[in-house]
Every structure is written in structure tokens, then in C-alpha cells.
Short mmCIF file of C-alpha atoms and ligand atoms in Angstrom, two decimals:
data_model
loop_
_atom_site.label_atom_id
_atom_site.label_comp_id
_atom_site.label_asym_id
_atom_site.label_seq_id
_atom_site.Cartn_x
_atom_site.Cartn_y
_atom_site.Cartn_z
CA UNK A 1443 18.39 -8.89 -6.75
CA UNK A 1444 16.73 -9.25 -3.63
CA UNK A 1445 13.41 -10.85 -4.84
CA UNK A 1446 14.23 -12.84 -7.50
CA UNK A 1447 11.23 -15.55 -8.45
CA UNK A 1448 8.78 -13.90 -5.26
CA UNK A 1449 5.51 -13.10 -6.29
CA UNK A 1450 4.31 -10.26 -5.22
CA UNK A 1451 -0.06 -8.97 -5.34
CA UNK A 1452 0.46 -4.80 -5.09
CA UNK A 1453 -2.66 -3.26 -4.14
CA UNK A 1454 -3.31 0.23 -6.09
CA UNK A 1455 -0.30 -0.20 -7.97
CA UNK A 1456 -1.18 1.99 -11.32
CA UNK A 1457 0.14 4.79 -10.31
CA UNK A 1458 2.37 6.89 -7.42
CA UNK A 1459 3.88 4.72 -4.70
CA UNK A 1460 1.76 1.30 -5.74
CA UNK A 1461 3.20 1.98 -9.36
CA UNK A 1462 6.93 3.19 -8.25
CA UNK A 1463 6.73 -0.18 -6.31
CA UNK A 1464 6.19 -2.53 -9.09
CA UNK A 1465 8.16 -1.60 -10.99
CA UNK A 1466 10.88 -1.30 -8.31
CA UNK A 1467 10.07 -5.23 -7.74
CA UNK A 1468 10.24 -5.58 -11.24
CA UNK A 1469 13.85 -4.49 -11.46
CA UNK A 1470 14.71 -6.84 -8.25
CA UNK A 1471 13.31 -9.95 -10.38
CA UNK A 1472 9.75 -10.08 -8.57
CA UNK A 1473 6.71 -11.55 -10.21
CA UNK A 1474 3.94 -8.47 -9.30
CA UNK A 1475 0.16 -9.04 -9.70
CA UNK A 1476 -1.28 -5.53 -9.52
CA UNK A 1477 -4.46 -4.71 -8.69
CA UNK A 1478 -6.11 -1.30 -9.37
CA UNK A 1479 -9.64 0.21 -10.24
CA UNK A 1480 -9.25 2.07 -13.45
CA UNK A 1481 -7.91 -0.11 -16.53
CA UNK A 1482 -5.85 2.68 -18.26
CA UNK A 1483 -3.74 3.51 -15.69
CA UNK A 1484 -3.13 -0.56 -15.31
CA UNK A 1485 -2.65 -1.01 -19.80
CA UNK A 1486 0.04 1.99 -19.23
CA UNK A 1487 1.88 0.85 -16.64
CA UNK A 1488 2.28 -2.81 -18.50
CA UNK A 1489 2.96 -0.90 -21.59
CA UNK A 1490 5.70 1.09 -19.31
CA UNK A 1491 7.00 -1.84 -16.86
CA UNK A 1492 7.03 -4.07 -20.34
CA UNK A 1493 7.83 -7.40 -18.42
CA UNK A 1494 6.60 -10.72 -18.64
CA UNK A 1495 6.49 -11.01 -15.17
CA UNK A 1496 3.35 -8.51 -14.36
CA UNK A 1497 0.06 -9.00 -14.41
CA UNK A 1498 -2.34 -6.55 -14.45
CA UNK A 1499 -6.32 -7.44 -12.19
CA UNK A 1500 -8.89 -4.91 -12.77
CA UNK A 1501 -10.27 -4.88 -8.82
CA UNK A 1502 -12.49 -2.37 -6.68
CA UNK A 1503 -10.70 -3.71 -2.86
CA UNK A 1504 -13.42 -1.91 -1.05
CA UNK A 1505 -15.96 -4.54 -2.51
CA UNK A 1506 -15.70 -8.11 -1.42
CA UNK A 1507 -17.10 -10.10 -4.73
CA UNK A 1508 -13.95 -8.11 -6.80
CA UNK A 1509 -11.38 -9.23 -4.47
CA UNK A 1510 -12.77 -13.21 -4.16
CA UNK A 1511 -12.99 -12.67 -7.29
CA UNK A 1512 -9.34 -11.57 -8.56
CA UNK A 1513 -7.48 -13.53 -5.14
CA UNK A 1514 -8.92 -16.61 -7.48
CA UNK A 1515 -7.58 -15.93 -10.66
CA UNK A 1516 -4.39 -15.19 -9.09
CA UNK A 1517 -4.01 -17.88 -6.56
CA UNK A 1518 -5.01 -20.06 -9.97
CA UNK A 1519 -1.63 -18.32 -11.62
CA UNK A 1520 0.77 -18.49 -8.28
CA UNK A 1521 -0.56 -20.74 -6.09
CA UNK A 1522 2.15 -19.68 -3.02
CA UNK A 1523 2.38 -16.23 -3.03
CA UNK A 1524 5.17 -14.43 -1.21
CA UNK A 1525 4.22 -10.55 -0.32
CA UNK A 1526 1.12 -8.44 0.00
CA UNK A 1527 1.00 -4.86 -0.08
CA UNK A 1528 -2.49 -3.29 0.66
CA UNK A 1529 -1.50 -0.22 -0.92
CA UNK A 1530 -4.55 1.20 -2.58
CA UNK A 1531 -6.21 4.38 -0.83
CA UNK A 1532 -7.78 7.31 -0.88
CA UNK A 1533 -8.94 10.24 0.73
CA UNK A 1534 -11.57 12.67 0.74
CA UNK A 1535 -11.08 15.25 3.45
CA UNK A 1536 -13.54 17.96 5.25
CA UNK A 1537 -13.97 19.34 8.80
CA UNK A 1538 -15.41 16.77 10.89
CA UNK A 1539 -18.74 18.88 11.33
CA UNK A 1540 -19.39 19.15 7.62
CA UNK A 1541 -18.21 15.31 7.30
CA UNK A 1542 -20.93 13.08 5.66
CA UNK A 1543 -21.98 9.49 6.11
CA UNK A 1544 -20.28 8.90 2.95
CA UNK A 1545 -16.94 10.06 3.01
CA UNK A 1546 -16.66 8.45 6.37
CA UNK A 1547 -17.58 5.14 4.90
CA UNK A 1548 -15.88 5.06 1.22
CA UNK A 1549 -12.59 5.76 3.07
CA UNK A 1550 -12.85 3.62 5.26
CA UNK A 1551 -13.75 0.91 2.84
CA UNK A 1552 -11.04 1.35 1.10
CA UNK A 1553 -7.97 1.85 3.23
CA UNK A 1554 -8.94 -0.26 6.41
CA UNK A 1555 -11.96 -2.56 4.50
CA UNK A 1556 -10.03 -3.22 1.71
CA UNK A 1557 -6.68 -4.57 3.68
CA UNK A 1558 -8.32 -6.65 5.66
CA UNK A 1559 -10.67 -8.47 2.95
CA UNK A 1560 -6.94 -8.92 0.90
CA UNK A 1561 -5.23 -10.58 3.89
CA UNK A 1562 -7.79 -12.90 4.38
CA UNK A 1563 -7.94 -13.67 0.77
CA UNK A 1564 -4.15 -14.39 0.43
CA UNK A 1565 -2.82 -15.48 3.73
CA UNK A 1566 -3.43 -19.28 3.27
CA UNK A 1567 -1.30 -18.78 0.79
CA UNK A 1568 1.22 -16.87 2.21
CA UNK A 1569 1.82 -18.96 4.73
CA UNK A 1570 2.18 -22.12 2.52
CA UNK A 1571 6.15 -20.98 2.44
CA UNK A 1572 6.68 -20.14 5.94
CA UNK A 1573 7.80 -16.97 4.68
CA UNK A 1574 5.12 -14.62 3.95
CA UNK A 1575 5.85 -10.52 4.31
CA UNK A 1576 2.48 -8.09 4.60
CA UNK A 1577 3.62 -4.59 4.13
CA UNK A 1578 0.56 -2.31 4.38
CA UNK A 1579 0.93 1.49 3.67
CA UNK A 1580 -0.21 3.64 6.48
CA UNK A 1581 0.61 7.41 6.85
CA UNK A 1582 2.74 9.24 9.73
CA UNK A 1583 -0.84 11.16 10.43
CA UNK A 1584 -2.25 7.92 11.38
CA UNK A 1585 -0.03 8.68 13.78
CA UNK A 1586 0.05 12.03 14.56
CA UNK A 1587 -3.41 12.76 13.52
CA UNK A 1588 -4.70 15.79 11.61
CA UNK A 1589 -7.11 18.53 10.81
CA UNK A 1590 -9.36 18.09 8.33
CA UNK A 1591 -8.55 14.06 7.73
CA UNK A 1592 -10.78 12.19 10.54
CA UNK A 1593 -12.14 9.47 8.11
CA UNK A 1594 -8.33 9.08 6.81
CA UNK A 1595 -6.97 9.76 10.14
CA UNK A 1596 -9.07 6.58 11.44
CA UNK A 1597 -7.99 4.48 8.44
CA UNK A 1598 -4.18 5.02 8.76
CA UNK A 1599 -4.55 4.15 12.75
CA UNK A 1600 -6.49 1.28 12.24
CA UNK A 1601 -3.91 0.11 9.51
CA UNK A 1602 -1.34 0.36 12.29
CA UNK A 1603 -3.52 -1.76 15.32
CA UNK A 1604 -4.27 -4.21 12.13
CA UNK A 1605 -0.31 -4.47 11.29
CA UNK A 1606 0.86 -5.11 15.17
CA UNK A 1607 -2.42 -7.95 14.86
CA UNK A 1608 -1.27 -9.31 12.75
CA UNK A 1609 2.00 -9.83 13.27
CA UNK A 1610 1.24 -11.39 16.36
CA UNK A 1611 -1.22 -13.61 15.72
CA UNK A 1612 0.24 -15.22 12.10
CA UNK A 1613 4.86 -14.66 13.28
CA UNK A 1614 4.45 -18.11 14.39
CA UNK A 1615 3.30 -18.92 10.59
CA UNK A 1616 6.53 -17.66 9.62
CA UNK A 1617 4.59 -14.22 7.93
CA UNK A 1618 6.48 -10.28 8.96
CA UNK A 1619 3.76 -7.36 8.88
CA UNK A 1620 4.78 -4.54 9.10
CA UNK A 1621 3.07 -0.73 8.32
CA UNK A 1622 5.42 1.78 5.63
CA UNK A 1623 4.31 5.64 7.00
CA UNK A 1624 5.33 8.09 4.18
CA UNK A 1625 5.19 11.40 5.08
CA UNK A 1626 4.09 13.95 2.06
CA UNK A 1627 5.13 12.03 -0.79
CA UNK A 1628 4.81 13.52 -4.56
CA UNK A 1629 2.07 11.93 -6.16
CA UNK A 1630 -1.34 12.35 -7.61
CA UNK A 1631 -2.84 12.07 -4.34
CA UNK A 1632 -0.95 14.98 -3.18
CA UNK A 1633 -0.71 16.99 -6.43
CA UNK A 1634 -3.06 19.35 -6.00
CA UNK A 1635 -2.09 20.72 -3.02
CA UNK A 1636 -1.65 24.49 -3.07
CA UNK A 1637 2.46 25.81 -3.06
CA UNK A 1638 1.97 28.19 -0.25
CA UNK A 1639 0.94 24.70 1.87
CA UNK A 1640 4.04 22.59 0.43
CA UNK A 1641 6.80 25.26 1.23
CA UNK A 1642 5.72 25.70 4.61
CA UNK A 1643 5.14 21.35 4.58
CA UNK A 1644 9.24 21.43 3.34
CA UNK A 1645 9.90 24.22 6.86
CA UNK A 1646 9.34 21.10 8.81
CA UNK A 1647 11.16 18.02 6.44
CA UNK A 1648 15.35 18.82 8.42
CA UNK A 1649 15.68 17.05 5.16
CA UNK A 1650 14.09 20.14 3.10
CA UNK A 1651 11.71 18.45 0.09
CA UNK A 1652 8.91 16.41 -0.45
CA UNK A 1653 9.38 12.55 -0.56
CA UNK A 1654 9.59 10.92 -4.29
CA UNK A 1655 6.82 7.22 -4.85
CA UNK A 1656 11.17 5.61 -5.62
CA UNK A 1657 11.92 6.57 -1.82
CA UNK A 1658 9.00 4.91 -0.58
CA UNK A 1659 9.26 2.05 -3.21
CA UNK A 1660 13.35 1.59 -1.91
CA UNK A 1661 12.04 1.42 1.88
CA UNK A 1662 8.97 -2.20 0.81
CA UNK A 1663 12.55 -3.22 -0.88
CA UNK A 1664 14.23 -3.91 1.94
CA UNK A 1665 10.77 -4.61 4.18
CA UNK A 1666 9.52 -7.29 1.66
CA UNK A 1667 13.11 -8.89 1.23
CA UNK A 1668 15.35 -11.24 2.69
CA UNK A 1669 17.41 -8.63 4.58
CA UNK A 1670 14.40 -7.58 6.84
CA UNK A 1671 13.62 -11.15 8.13
CA UNK A 1672 13.53 -9.51 11.94
CA UNK A 1673 11.60 -7.34 11.56
CA UNK A 1674 7.84 -7.78 11.99
CA UNK A 1675 4.94 -5.73 13.88
CA UNK A 1676 6.77 -2.31 12.87
CA UNK A 1677 5.18 1.09 12.21
CA UNK A 1678 8.28 2.73 9.46
CA UNK A 1679 8.18 6.55 8.70
CA UNK A 1680 9.41 7.55 5.22
CA UNK A 1681 9.06 11.07 5.82
CA UNK A 1682 12.47 13.03 5.21
CA UNK A 1683 11.86 13.38 9.36
CA UNK A 1684 9.02 14.86 8.99
CA UNK A 1685 8.13 17.34 11.81
CA UNK A 1686 4.48 17.16 13.29
P1 NDP B 148 -2.04 7.43 -5.28
O1 NDP B 148 -3.43 8.85 -5.76
O2 NDP B 148 -1.66 7.91 -6.70
O3 NDP B 148 -2.77 5.79 -5.94
C1 NDP B 148 -3.63 5.40 -5.13
C2 NDP B 148 -4.02 4.33 -5.70
O4 NDP B 148 -4.76 3.67 -5.33
C3 NDP B 148 -4.32 4.06 -7.49
O5 NDP B 148 -3.00 3.37 -8.26
C4 NDP B 148 -5.51 3.63 -6.61
O6 NDP B 148 -5.74 3.27 -8.92
C5 NDP B 148 -5.48 3.02 -6.32
N1 NDP B 148 -7.72 2.97 -5.52
C6 NDP B 148 -8.18 3.70 -5.34
N2 NDP B 148 -8.72 2.65 -4.44
C7 NDP B 148 -8.57 1.56 -4.59
C8 NDP B 148 -9.68 0.80 -4.70
N3 NDP B 148 -11.13 0.76 -4.54
N4 NDP B 148 -9.64 -0.62 -5.04
C9 NDP B 148 -8.71 -0.90 -5.96
N5 NDP B 148 -6.97 -0.01 -6.35
C10 NDP B 148 -7.45 1.45 -5.27
O7 NDP B 148 -1.67 8.01 -4.52
P2 NDP B 148 -0.36 6.98 -3.69
O8 NDP B 148 0.18 6.75 -4.40
O9 NDP B 148 -0.24 8.88 -2.79
O10 NDP B 148 -1.09 6.65 -2.60
C11 NDP B 148 -0.74 5.50 -2.34
C12 NDP B 148 -1.02 4.92 -0.73
O11 NDP B 148 -0.13 5.92 -0.04
C13 NDP B 148 -2.51 4.94 -1.05
O12 NDP B 148 -2.64 4.33 1.00
C14 NDP B 148 -1.96 6.77 0.52
O13 NDP B 148 -3.10 7.21 1.77
C15 NDP B 148 -1.12 6.82 0.97
N6 NDP B 148 0.00 7.79 1.56
C16 NDP B 148 0.51 8.76 0.02
C17 NDP B 148 1.09 9.57 0.92
C18 NDP B 148 1.23 10.77 0.04
O14 NDP B 148 1.52 11.84 0.50
N7 NDP B 148 0.97 10.94 -1.41
C19 NDP B 148 1.36 10.20 2.20
C20 NDP B 148 0.84 8.69 3.05
C21 NDP B 148 -0.03 7.65 2.93
P3 NDP B 148 -7.12 3.29 -8.87
O15 NDP B 148 -8.10 4.86 -8.06
O16 NDP B 148 -7.62 3.29 -10.86
O17 NDP B 148 -8.43 2.45 -8.30
#
């Protein structure tokens, strides 16, 4: 088991990539504190995982009060956490000319500010064993850009800068911080893409398929484990080789 007795906090854990990562981390021996807003989906995750090592928390990562309350509850249970995954994310796509301030703010508040708030809340705990891991879910579009997603792309590009900065600021405290950049992964977030667009995307993927949440979870597992103990400040694509 690669994560035996490690304590992990994962945001956006009740569906898609976060859920697959939660289930894999449990299998690998970790205790997981799973964060998301929708309690029904969190309860479903609990049923599916059927594990005493899973702890669920209703929390909106864009709200500072929610984060303070949830992080206090988690730190009471586990004063020394080992792994934080900032994975919660939303899209509100439209062309820049039509983008409202609300569409901009809500995406930036969830995807980028949420990661800042959660990281700040857990940083001291992560430093205690001098072996903390922070992983952020960015996106290939945060590297290459994408029409119709100025808000989302800005949040994901911001996460890359955040990742590299945390790596530099806290490396000497034993913290590794890396970003995972998925390509197109089949989750709730991408389920509404029309089939013809999916086919076009697949044409640009050397491995000729969309990714699965498990493809991304496997990378999180590697980066969270001691196998990656000399890797920090990196952005690693998990995209089937998608060419932009
Ligand atoms: P999902 O929509 O399945 O998962 C998003 C998760 O984020 C859900 O668990 C959702 O739960 C949670 N979430 C959303 N807003 C908040 C909030 N304010 N507070 C707490 N939790 C929140 O999509 P994915 O699994 O695909 O997305 C996971 C991450 O991967 C995101 O950051 C996304 O941007 C990124 N990504 C996805 C790609 C893809 O192709 N699918 C490609 C590249 C990156 P709830 O609604 O209950 O809060």
C-alpha cells in the first residue's frame, strides 16, 4: 500500500476525478477527509466506499467561513495531515464579450480562491511531519488557453503559478507541491459535450480516447506517495498526449 496511514484531505471528492482519487487512496491505506457541497452525493460516496477510513464534510470552498469550520473539524480529528488535494472546480463557459462578472467571480472563487483558502487552512498542519504534499488540479487549458473559457482558464493558469510559488516558499519545510493537468476526462463536467466535439477532440489525442477519472487518480497516487519524494513545482499533464 502506497499511502498506509496517511491522512488526506480532498476537495471536490463526491464525483468524477475527486471521487476516483478518494476511492483509490482508501484502497492504498489512507484515511480520507472528503469535501464537497452536495450531501446526497457525499452520502453515496460513503455507501460506495463502505470504509471506516472515509470522513465526509459539507463545505463550499469558495466561502471562507465554511473552510474555517471544516478545517477546524478536520484538524480536531487529525492534527497532522499528510496530503491536501485542491480539486474542487466548476465551469461557466461563454465568450468573453458575453461573460458576466458573476460568471467570472464564481469560477475564480471556487477554482483559485478555494485552493488558496484551503491551503492556508492546512499549511501548518502539513508542515508538522516535514513531509507534506499539496496537489492542485489544474487543466491542460490552463497551459494552452481555450476559447470560451476565459474565467476557467484564468483560474487554472493561476493555480499553476500558485503551485510553483508554494513549492518555492515551503520546500524547505518539507512540503512538495505539484499540479496535475488533465486533458478531457469523462466526468459530470464534460458529459454535456456534443458527440461531434468529443470526436474532434479524440482526433487530437494520440492515445485515441478520452481519459477516465481513474487515469487522473493514478497520477495523484504517484505524486502523493513517497515515490515522488524528489518532485516539486511541476505541472504534469494526464491527457493521452492531447495536442493543442
Ligand atoms: P465534477 O463536476 O465531477 O467534480 C467537481 C467536484 O467539485 C464535485 O465534487 C463538486 O461537488 C465539487 N465542487 C464544485 N464546486 C465546489 C465548491 N464551491 N466547494 C466544494 N466543492 C465543490 O468534475 P471533474 O471531476 O471533472 O472535476 C474535478 C477537477 O478536475 C476540477 O477542478 C476540474 O476543473 C478539473 N478538470 C477536469 C477535466 C475534465 O475533463 N473533466 C479536465 C481538466 C481539469 P459539489 O457540487 O457537491 O460541491
